[in-house]
Coordinates of C-alpha atoms in Angstrom, one line a residue:
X888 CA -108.2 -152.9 115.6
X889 CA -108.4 -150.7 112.5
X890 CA -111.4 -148.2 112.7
X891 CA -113.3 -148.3 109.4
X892 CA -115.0 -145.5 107.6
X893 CA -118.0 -146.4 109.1
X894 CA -116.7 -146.0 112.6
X895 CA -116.0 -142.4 111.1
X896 CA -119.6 -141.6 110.4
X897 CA -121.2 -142.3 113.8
X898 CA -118.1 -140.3 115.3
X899 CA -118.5 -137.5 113.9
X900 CA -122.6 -137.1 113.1
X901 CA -122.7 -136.8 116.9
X902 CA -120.4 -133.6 117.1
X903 CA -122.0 -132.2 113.8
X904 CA -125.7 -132.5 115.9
X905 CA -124.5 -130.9 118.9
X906 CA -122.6 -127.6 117.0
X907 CA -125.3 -127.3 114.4
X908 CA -127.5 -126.2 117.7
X909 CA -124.6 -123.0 118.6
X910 CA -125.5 -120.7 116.2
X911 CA -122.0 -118.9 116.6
X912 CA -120.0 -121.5 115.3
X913 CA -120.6 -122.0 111.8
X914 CA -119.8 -125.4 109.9
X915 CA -121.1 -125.1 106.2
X916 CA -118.2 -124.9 103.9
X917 CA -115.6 -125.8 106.6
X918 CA -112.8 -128.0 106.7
X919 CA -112.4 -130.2 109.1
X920 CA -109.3 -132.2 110.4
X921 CA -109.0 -135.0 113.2
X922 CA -108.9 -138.4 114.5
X923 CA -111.2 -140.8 115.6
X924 CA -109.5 -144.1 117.6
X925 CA -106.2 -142.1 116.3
X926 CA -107.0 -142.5 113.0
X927 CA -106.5 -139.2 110.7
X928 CA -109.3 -137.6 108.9
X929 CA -110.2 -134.8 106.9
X930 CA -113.7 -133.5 106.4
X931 CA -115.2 -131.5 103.8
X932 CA -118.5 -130.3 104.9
X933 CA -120.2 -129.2 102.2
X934 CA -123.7 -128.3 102.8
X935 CA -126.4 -127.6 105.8
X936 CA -130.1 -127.8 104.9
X937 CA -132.7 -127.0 108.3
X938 CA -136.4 -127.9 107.5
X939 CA -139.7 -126.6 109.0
X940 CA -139.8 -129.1 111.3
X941 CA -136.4 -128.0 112.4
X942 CA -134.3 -131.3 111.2
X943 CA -131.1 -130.7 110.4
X944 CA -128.9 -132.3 107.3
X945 CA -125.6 -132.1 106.4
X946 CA -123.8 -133.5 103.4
X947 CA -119.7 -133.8 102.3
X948 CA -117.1 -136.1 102.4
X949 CA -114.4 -137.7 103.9
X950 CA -110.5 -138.5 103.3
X951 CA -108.5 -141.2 105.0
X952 CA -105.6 -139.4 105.6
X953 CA -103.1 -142.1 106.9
X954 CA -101.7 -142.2 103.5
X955 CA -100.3 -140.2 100.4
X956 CA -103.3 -140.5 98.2
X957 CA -106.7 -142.0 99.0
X958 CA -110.3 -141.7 97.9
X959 CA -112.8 -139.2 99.0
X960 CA -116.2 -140.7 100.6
X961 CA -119.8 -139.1 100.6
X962 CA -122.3 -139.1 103.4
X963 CA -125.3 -137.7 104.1
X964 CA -126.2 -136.5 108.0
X965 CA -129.6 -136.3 109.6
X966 CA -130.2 -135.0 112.8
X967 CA -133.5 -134.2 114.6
X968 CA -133.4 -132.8 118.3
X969 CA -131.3 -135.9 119.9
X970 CA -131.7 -138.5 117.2
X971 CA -129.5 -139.0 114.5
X972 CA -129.2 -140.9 111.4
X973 CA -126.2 -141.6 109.1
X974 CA -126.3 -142.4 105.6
X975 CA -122.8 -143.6 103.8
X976 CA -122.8 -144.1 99.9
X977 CA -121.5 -147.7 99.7
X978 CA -120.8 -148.1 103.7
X979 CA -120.9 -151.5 103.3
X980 CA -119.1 -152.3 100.2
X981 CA -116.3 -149.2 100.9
X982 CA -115.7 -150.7 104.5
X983 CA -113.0 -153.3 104.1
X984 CA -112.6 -154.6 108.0
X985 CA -115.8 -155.6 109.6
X986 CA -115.6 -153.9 113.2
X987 CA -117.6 -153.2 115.8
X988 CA -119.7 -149.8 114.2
X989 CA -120.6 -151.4 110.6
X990 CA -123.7 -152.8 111.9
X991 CA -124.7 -149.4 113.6
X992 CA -124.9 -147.5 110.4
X993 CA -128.3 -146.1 110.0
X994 CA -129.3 -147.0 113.9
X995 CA -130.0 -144.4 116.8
X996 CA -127.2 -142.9 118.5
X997 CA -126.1 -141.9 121.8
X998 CA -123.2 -139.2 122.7
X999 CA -121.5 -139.9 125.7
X1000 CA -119.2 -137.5 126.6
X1001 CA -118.8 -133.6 124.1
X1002 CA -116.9 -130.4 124.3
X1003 CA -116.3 -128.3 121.3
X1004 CA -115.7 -124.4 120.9
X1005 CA -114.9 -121.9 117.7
X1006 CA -111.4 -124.3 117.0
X1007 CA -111.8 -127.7 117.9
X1008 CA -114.9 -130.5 118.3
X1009 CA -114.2 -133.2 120.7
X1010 CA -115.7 -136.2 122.8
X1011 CA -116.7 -139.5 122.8
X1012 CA -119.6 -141.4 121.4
X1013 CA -121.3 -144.5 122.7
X1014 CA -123.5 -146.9 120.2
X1015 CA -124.6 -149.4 122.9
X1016 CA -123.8 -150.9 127.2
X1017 CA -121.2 -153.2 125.5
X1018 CA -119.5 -151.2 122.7
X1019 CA -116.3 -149.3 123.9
X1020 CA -116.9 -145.4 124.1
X1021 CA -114.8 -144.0 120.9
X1022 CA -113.0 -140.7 121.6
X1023 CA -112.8 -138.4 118.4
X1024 CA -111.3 -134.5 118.0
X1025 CA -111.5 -132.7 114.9
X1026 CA -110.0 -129.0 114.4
X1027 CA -112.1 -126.6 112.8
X1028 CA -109.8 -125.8 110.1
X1029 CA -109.5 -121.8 108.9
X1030 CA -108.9 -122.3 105.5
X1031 CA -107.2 -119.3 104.3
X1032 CA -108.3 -117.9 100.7
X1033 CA -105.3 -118.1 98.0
X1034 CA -103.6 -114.8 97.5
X1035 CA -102.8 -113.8 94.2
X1036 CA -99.9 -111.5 94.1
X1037 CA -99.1 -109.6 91.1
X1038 CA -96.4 -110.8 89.2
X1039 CA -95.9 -108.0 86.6
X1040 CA -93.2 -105.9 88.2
X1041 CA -89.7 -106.1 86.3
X1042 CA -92.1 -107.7 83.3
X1043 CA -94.4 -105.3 81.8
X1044 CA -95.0 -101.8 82.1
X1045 CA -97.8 -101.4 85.7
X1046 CA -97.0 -97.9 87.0
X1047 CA -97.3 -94.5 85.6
X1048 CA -94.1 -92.3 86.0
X1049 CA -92.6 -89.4 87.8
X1050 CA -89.7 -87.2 87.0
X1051 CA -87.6 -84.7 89.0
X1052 CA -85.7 -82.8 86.7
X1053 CA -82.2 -81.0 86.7
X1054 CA -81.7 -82.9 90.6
X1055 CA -77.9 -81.5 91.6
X1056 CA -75.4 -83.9 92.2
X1057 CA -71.8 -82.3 92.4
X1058 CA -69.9 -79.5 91.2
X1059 CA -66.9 -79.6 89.1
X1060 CA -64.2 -77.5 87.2
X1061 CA -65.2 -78.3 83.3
X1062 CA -66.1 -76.8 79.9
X1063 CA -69.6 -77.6 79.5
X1064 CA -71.9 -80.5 80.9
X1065 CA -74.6 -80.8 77.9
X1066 CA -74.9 -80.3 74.3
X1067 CA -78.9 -81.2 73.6
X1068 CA -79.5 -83.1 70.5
X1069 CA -79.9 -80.0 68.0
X1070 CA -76.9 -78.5 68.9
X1071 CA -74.2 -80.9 67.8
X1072 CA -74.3 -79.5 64.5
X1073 CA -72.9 -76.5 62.0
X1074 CA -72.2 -73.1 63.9
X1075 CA -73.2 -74.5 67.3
X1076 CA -70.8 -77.5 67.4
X1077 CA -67.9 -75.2 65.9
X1078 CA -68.7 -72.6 69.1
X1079 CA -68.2 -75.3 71.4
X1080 CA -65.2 -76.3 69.8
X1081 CA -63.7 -72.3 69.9
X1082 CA -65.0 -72.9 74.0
X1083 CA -62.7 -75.1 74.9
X1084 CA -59.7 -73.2 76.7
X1085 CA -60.5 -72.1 80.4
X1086 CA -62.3 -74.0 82.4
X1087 CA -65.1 -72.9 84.3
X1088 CA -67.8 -74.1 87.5
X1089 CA -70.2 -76.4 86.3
X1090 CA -73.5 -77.8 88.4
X1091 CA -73.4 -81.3 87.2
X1092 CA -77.4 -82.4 87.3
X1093 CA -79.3 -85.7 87.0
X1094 CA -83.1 -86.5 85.9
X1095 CA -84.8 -88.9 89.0
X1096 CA -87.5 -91.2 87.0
X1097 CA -89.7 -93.1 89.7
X1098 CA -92.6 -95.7 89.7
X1099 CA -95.9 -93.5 90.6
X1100 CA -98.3 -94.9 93.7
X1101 CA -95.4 -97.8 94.9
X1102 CA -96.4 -99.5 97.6
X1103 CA -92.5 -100.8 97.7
X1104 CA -90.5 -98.5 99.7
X1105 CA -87.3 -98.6 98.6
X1106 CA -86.3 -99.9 95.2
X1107 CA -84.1 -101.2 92.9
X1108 CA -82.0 -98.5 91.1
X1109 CA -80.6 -98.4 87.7
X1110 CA -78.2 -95.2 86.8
X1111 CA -78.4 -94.3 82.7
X1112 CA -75.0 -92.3 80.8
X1113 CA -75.6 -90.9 77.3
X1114 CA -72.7 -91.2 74.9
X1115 CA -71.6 -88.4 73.1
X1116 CA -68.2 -89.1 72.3
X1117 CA -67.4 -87.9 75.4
X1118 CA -68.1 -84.0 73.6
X1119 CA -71.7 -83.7 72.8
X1120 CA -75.0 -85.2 74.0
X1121 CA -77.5 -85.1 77.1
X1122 CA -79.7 -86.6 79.8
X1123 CA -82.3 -86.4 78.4
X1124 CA -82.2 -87.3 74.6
X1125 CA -85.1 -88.4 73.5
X1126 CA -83.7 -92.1 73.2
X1127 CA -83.0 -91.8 77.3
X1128 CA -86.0 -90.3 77.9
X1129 CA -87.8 -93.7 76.5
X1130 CA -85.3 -95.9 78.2
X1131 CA -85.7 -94.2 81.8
X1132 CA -89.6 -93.7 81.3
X1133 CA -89.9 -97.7 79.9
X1134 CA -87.5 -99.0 82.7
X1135 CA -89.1 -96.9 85.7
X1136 CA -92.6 -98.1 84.6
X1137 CA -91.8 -101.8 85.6
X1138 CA -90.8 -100.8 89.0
X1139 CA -87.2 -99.5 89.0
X1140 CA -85.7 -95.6 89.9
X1141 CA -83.9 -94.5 86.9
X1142 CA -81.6 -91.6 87.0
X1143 CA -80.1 -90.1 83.6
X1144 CA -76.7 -87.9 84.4
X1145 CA -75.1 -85.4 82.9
X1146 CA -71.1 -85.2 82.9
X1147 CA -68.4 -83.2 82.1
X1148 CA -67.8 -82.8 78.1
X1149 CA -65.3 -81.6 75.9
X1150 CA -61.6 -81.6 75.4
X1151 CA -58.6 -80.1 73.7
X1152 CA -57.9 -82.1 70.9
X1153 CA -54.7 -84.1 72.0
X1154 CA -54.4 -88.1 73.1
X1155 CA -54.0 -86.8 77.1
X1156 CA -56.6 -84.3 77.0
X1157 CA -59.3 -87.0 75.3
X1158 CA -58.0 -89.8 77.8
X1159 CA -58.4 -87.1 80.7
X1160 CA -62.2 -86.7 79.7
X1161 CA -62.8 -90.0 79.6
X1162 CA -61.8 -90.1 83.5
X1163 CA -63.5 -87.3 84.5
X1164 CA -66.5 -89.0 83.5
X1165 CA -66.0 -91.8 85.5
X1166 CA -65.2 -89.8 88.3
X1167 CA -68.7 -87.9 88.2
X1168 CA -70.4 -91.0 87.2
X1169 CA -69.0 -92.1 90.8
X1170 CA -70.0 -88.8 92.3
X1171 CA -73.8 -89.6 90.9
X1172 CA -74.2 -93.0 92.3
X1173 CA -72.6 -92.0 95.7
X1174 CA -75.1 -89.4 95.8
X1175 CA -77.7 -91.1 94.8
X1176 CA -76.8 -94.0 97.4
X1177 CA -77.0 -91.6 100.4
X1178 CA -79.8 -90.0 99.3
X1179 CA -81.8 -93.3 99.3
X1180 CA -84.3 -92.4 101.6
X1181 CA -85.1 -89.1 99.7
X1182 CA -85.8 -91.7 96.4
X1183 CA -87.0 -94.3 97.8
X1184 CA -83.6 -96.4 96.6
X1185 CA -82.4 -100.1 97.9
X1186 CA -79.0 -99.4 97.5
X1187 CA -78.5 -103.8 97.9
X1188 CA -79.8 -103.7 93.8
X1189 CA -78.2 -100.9 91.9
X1190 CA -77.1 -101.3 88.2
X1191 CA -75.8 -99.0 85.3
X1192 CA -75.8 -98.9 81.9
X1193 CA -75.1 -96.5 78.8
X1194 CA -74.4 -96.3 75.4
X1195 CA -70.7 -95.5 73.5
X1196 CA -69.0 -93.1 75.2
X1197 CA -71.7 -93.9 78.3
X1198 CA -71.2 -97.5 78.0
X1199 CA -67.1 -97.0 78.4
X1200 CA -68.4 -95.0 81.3
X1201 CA -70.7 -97.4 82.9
X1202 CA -68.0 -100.2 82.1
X1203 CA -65.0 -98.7 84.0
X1204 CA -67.7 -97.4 86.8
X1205 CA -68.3 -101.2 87.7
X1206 CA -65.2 -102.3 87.3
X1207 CA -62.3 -100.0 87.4
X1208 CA -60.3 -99.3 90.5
X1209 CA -57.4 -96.8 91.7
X1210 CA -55.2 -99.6 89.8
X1211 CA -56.2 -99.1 86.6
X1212 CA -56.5 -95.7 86.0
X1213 CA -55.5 -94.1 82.9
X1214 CA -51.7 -92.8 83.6
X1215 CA -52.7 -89.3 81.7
X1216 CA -55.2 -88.9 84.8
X1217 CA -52.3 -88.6 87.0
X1218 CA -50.4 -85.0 87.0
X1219 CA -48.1 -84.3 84.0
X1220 CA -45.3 -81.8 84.6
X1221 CA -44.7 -81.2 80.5
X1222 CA -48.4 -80.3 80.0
X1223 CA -48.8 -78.9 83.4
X1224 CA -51.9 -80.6 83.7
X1225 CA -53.0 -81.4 87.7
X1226 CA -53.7 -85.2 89.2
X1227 CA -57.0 -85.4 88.3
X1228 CA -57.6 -87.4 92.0
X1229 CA -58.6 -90.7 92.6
X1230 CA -62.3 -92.1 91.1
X1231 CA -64.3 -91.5 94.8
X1232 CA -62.9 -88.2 95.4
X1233 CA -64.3 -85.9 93.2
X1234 CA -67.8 -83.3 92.7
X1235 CA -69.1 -83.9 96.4
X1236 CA -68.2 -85.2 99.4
X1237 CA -70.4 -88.0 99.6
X1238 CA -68.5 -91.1 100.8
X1239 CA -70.9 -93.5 100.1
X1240 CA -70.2 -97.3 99.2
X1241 CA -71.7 -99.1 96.9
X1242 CA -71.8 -102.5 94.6
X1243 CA -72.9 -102.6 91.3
X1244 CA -74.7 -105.9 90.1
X1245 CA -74.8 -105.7 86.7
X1246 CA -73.6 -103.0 83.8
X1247 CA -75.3 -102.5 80.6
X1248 CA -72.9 -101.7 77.4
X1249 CA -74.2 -100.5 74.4
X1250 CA -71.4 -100.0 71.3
X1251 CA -68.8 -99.2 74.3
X1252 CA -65.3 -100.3 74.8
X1253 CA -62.5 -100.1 77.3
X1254 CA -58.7 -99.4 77.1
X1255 CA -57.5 -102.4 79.0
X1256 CA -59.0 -105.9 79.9
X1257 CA -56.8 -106.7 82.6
X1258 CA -59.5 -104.9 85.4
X1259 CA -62.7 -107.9 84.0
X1260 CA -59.8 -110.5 85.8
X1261 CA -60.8 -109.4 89.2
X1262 CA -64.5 -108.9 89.6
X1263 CA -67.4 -110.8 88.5
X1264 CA -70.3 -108.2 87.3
X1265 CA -72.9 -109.6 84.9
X1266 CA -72.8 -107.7 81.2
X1267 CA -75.1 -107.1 78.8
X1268 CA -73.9 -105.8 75.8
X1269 CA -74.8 -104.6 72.3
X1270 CA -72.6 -103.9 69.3
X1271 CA -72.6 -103.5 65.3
X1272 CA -69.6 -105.0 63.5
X1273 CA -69.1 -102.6 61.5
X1274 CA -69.1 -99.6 64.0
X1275 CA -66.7 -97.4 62.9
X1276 CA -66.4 -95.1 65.5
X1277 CA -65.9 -97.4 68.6
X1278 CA -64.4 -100.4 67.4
X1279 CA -66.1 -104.0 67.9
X1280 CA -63.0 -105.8 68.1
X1281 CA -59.8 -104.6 69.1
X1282 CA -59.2 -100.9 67.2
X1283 CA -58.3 -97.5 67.1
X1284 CA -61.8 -95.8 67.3
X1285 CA -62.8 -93.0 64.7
X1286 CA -62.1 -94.4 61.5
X1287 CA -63.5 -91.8 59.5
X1288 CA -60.2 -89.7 60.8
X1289 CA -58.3 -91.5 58.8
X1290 CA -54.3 -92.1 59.9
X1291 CA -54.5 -89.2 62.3
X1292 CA -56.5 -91.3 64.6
X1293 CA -53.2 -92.8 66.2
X1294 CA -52.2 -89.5 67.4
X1295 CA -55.5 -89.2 68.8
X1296 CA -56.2 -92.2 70.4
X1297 CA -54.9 -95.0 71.8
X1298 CA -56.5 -98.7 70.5
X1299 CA -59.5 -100.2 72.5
X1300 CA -61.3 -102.9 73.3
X1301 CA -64.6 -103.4 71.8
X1302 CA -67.3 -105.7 72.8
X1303 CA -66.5 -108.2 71.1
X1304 CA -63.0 -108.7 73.6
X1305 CA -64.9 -108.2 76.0
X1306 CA -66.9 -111.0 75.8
X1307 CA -64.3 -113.4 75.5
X1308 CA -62.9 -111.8 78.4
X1309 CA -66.0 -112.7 80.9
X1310 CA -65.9 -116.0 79.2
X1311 CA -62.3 -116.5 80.2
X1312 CA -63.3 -115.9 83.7
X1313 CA -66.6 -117.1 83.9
X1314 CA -68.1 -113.7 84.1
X1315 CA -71.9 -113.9 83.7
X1316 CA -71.8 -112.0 79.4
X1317 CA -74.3 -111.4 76.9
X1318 CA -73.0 -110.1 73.3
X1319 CA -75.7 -109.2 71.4
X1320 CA -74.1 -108.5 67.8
X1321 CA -76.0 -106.6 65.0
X1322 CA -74.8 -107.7 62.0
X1323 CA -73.9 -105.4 59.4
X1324 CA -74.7 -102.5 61.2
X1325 CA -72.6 -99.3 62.2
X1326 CA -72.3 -97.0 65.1
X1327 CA -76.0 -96.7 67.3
X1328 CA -77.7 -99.4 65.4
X1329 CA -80.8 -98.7 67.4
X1330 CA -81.5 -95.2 64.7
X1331 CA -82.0 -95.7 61.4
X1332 CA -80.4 -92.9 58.7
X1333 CA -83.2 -90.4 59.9
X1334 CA -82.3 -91.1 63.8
X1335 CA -85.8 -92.4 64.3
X1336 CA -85.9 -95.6 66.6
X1337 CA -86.4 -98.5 64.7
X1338 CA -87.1 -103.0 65.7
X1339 CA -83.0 -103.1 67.2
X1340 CA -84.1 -100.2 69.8
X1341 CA -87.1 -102.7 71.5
X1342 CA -84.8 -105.5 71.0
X1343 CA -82.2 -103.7 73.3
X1344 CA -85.2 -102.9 75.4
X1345 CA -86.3 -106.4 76.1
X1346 CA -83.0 -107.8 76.6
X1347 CA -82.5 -105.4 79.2
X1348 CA -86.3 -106.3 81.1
X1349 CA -84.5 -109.6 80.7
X1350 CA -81.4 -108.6 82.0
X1351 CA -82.0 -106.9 85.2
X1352 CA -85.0 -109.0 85.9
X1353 CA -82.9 -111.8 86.2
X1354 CA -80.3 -110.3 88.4
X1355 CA -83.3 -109.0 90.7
X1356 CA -84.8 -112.5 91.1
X1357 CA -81.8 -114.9 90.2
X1358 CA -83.1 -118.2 91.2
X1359 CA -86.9 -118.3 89.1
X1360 CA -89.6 -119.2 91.9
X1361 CA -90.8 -123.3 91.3
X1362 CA -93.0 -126.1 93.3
X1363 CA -90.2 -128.8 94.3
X1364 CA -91.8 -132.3 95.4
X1365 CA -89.8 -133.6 98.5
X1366 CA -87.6 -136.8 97.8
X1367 CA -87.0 -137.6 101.6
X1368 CA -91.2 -137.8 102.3
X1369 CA -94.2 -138.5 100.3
X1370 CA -96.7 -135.5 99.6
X1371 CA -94.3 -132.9 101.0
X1372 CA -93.8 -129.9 98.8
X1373 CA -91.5 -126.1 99.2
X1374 CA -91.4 -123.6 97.2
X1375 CA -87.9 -122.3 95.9
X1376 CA -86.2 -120.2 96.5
X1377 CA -86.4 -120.4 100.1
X1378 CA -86.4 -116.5 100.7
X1379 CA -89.9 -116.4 99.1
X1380 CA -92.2 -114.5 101.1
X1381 CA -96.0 -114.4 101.7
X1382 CA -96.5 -118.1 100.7
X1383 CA -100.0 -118.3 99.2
X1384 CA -101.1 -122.3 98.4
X1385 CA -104.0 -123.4 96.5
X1386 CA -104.7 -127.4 96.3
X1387 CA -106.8 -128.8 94.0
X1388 CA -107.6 -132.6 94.3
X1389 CA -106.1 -132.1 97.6
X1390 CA -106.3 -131.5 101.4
X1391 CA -103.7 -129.6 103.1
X1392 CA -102.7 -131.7 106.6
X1393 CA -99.7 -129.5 107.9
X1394 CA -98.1 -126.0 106.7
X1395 CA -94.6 -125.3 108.4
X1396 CA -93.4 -121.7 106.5
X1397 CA -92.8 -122.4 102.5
X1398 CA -93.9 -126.5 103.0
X1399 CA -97.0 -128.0 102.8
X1400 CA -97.8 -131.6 102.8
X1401 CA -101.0 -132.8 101.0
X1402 CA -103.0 -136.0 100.4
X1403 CA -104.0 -136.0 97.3
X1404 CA -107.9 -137.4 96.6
X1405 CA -107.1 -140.6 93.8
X1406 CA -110.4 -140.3 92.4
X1407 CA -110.7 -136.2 91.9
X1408 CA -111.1 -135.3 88.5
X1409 CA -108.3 -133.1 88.4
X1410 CA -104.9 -132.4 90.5
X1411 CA -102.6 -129.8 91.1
X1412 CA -100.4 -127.2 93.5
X1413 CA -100.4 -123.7 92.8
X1414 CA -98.5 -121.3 95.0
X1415 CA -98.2 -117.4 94.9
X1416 CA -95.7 -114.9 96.9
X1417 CA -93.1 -112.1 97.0
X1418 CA -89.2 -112.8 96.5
X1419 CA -87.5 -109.5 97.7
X1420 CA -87.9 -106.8 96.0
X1421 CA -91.3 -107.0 95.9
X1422 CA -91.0 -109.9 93.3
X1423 CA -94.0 -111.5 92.8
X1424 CA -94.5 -114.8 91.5
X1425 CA -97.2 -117.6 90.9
X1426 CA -96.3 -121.1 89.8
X1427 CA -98.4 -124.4 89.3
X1428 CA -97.6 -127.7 89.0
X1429 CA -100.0 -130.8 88.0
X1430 CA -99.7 -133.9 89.8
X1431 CA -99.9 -136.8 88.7
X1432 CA -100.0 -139.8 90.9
X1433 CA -98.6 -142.5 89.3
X1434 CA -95.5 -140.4 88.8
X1435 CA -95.2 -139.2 93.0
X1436 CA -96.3 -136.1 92.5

């Protein structure tokens, strides 16, 4: 025989007057979850009143939890020394099946048989010498309070920032290594010009940017390469310096590198530099891969990203290998000019792997698109279409030379190709085109940083954010069994869950199944964790009954 609500009340008044007499376990505001005949119920007790007489009340309600949704029941509990008295709102008129403890509602009551402690209340409960003792167990529930983790990491700026400057990184044969913005001009551009003949020893530095009071150990890493034309510029030109300071305030370590500049003005000697830069762009990240610890790097997320000549840099750092190298980086008998060495092999001896994720190019280009054929890492990129000194679409770069260009250089690539290229092969690409605009749209005519720069900005929050956490956390409703739910992904970690409308009958990791309450005012699921890199998250998701959840 089914037991009725009403069986419920008599059940389970008799375990709330025994424990409201130990004063060390405490039932007010408790949830409560059990069965009575092996029926499933949940209990929401709600409130404890003692008088002066020392009578006892209680008042909550009660869920049915044998199915996916059901209505919630109020009662009312009264208890003086042994003696007990139920009250059910409606007992009569809620109680569908007319069973043995229907006509006991509001009558004296006798326990037969208890045992409870700090987790569980259990027994049986006699209502008279020729009613069937009725065994009942509920489990004090320990309802845990919903954790909110903070989800603005990788979205808005949350920690203030540190930088070590001038950090050594490798040391190279090379003209010079920086030309600060202020010196690319008049007398002091010419003197570099008159400086480039012998080579000499150069201490090739970076600038470390990292997230201030970070409880995260080890964290993503993103390497930034001023352009320059390959000649001029510097890690820390104001533009960078915004950049680093911006990106290492959501969370990440930033590291701005200098490389070797300058060049003899010949095809092989331009092409030459353009290696060498990749070569201590590879030296940087290797260092900055085994020195991890030291930074408080997870070398599993590392991306790069720069702008013209740092952009062709960061472009043929992720994906160049040993097969396409430039054939002027090889020796050259006529010139005399050495093998410049393979990529990894040059300005320390760190031998560190590593994997890039995903490569920011800003106005940059390459010399061949063969090398985007075999590897598959995401781009972002920005470009004018009317740059005139690195070409869009496929061009010789420096216009403004006029027809001595093509003894200069050699046509490239421009973002534009590029783009079609990852299309081609299903390469994850963004081309962000400025219309209209030259070379380093983000600076207007006074080199001030104008609405394209915060645009560039955002896109790449968007951009690494994305590649961080690549699947966006969401509440999924089970289609195999009612009033199951998971969060996805299924890496998510710290699972937080707040019901609404709802009681919570099992938790197994990322799942939960519920039984909604079909007359609360209001339903829903909200859930809150951590993906990996200290990803946080918080999602919600209404229910509505008619539609399953």
């Amino acid at each position: 025989m089914k037991t009725s609500k009403s069986l419920f009340y008599l059940c389970f008044a008799w375990a709330l007057m025994l424990c409201s007499c130990q004063e060390h376990i405490e039932l007010e505001g408790s949830l409560l979850k059990g069965e009575i005949d092996e029926h499933p119920y949940a209990v929401f007790l709600e409130a404890m009143d003692v008088d002066e007489d020392g009578a006892t009340s209680f008042s909550g309600h009660y869920l049915d939890l044998s199915s996916f949704s059901a209505d919630t029941v109020p009662f009312n509990i009264f208890i003086n020394k042994k003696t007990i008295r139920v009250q059910a709102e409606d007992a009569r008129e809620q109680s569908s099946v007319k069973d043995r403890s229907l006509s006991m509602l509001n009558k004296n009551l006798r326990l037969s048989s208890f045992h409870y402690d700090d987790k569980k209340i259990e027994g049986k409960i006699g209502v008279g010498l020729f009613v069937p003792k009725v065994p009942f167990r509920f489990d004090i529930c320990q309802v845990q309070p919903f954790v909110q983790y903070s989800n603005k990491r990788y979205r808005k700026p949350c920690y203030r920032v540190s930088v070590e400057k001038d950090v050594p990184y490798g040391h190279v044969k090379g003209y010079w290594d920086e030309i600060p913005e202020g010196e690319d001009k008049g007398f002091d551009l010419i003197r570099k010009l008159r400086e480039v003949g012998e080579e000499q020893d150069l201490e090739l530095t970076m600038d470390i940017y990292k997230p201030q009071h970070d409880a995260l150990e080890h964290r993503p890493l993103i390497m930034m390469i001023h352009g320059g034309a390959f000649y001029l510029g510097a890690k820390d030109s104001p533009n960078y310096v915004k950049w680093c300071e911006h990106l290492s305030s959501l969370g990440y370590v930033v590291a701005s590198i200098n490389y070797r500049l300058g060049f003899k003005l010949n095809l092989s000697a331009i092409e030459r530099s353009a290696y060498c830069a990749v070569q201590d762009a590879h030296a940087a990240m290797r260092f900055l891969v085994e020195e991890r610890e030291t930074y408080g790097i997870d070398t599993s997320m590392i991306f790069v990203g720069g702008s013209s000549a740092g952009a062709i840099t960061s472009l043929n750092l992720a994906y160049m290998t040993e097969a396409y190298r430039p054939v002027t980086s090889f020796d050259d008998e006529e010139r005399e000019l050495p093998d410049l060495g393979p990529i990894n092999k040059s300005g320390n001896r760190c031998k560190a792997d590593f994997d890039i994720k995903g490569v920011v190019n800003m106005w940059g280009a390459v010399s061949n698109l063969e090398m985007f054929d075999e590897k598959k890492v995401p781009i972002l990129s920005f470009h004018g279409d009317k740059d005139d000194i690195v070409p869009y679409k496929y061009d010789y770069p420096f216009k403004a030379v006029g027809a001595f260009k093509k003894t200069l250089f050699n046509k490239m690539y421009g973002s534009y190709n590029i783009q079609q290229r990852a299309e081609a092969n299903r390469i994850p690409a963004e081309l962000h085109t400025f219309k209209g605009w030259k070379h380093e749209p983000q600076v207007d005519k006074n080199d001030s940083i104008n609405d394209n720069f915060y645009l560039i900005q955002d896109k790449m929050d968007i951009f690494f954010r994305d590649i961080v956490a690549p699947v966006k956390p969401a509440i999924v409703a089970s289609k195999e069994e009612e009033g199951c739910y998971y969060v996805r992904p299924a890496n998510a970690e710290f699972v937080s869950w707040e019901v609404e409308g709802g009681f919570v009958i099992e938790q197994n990791g990322n799942e939960i199944k519920v039984v909604w309450i079909s007359n609360a005012p209001r339903r829903y699921l909200r859930v809150s964790g951590k993906l990996p890199y200290d990803y946080g998250f918080v999602e919600r998701r209404n229910i509505n009954l008619k539609k399953n959840g």
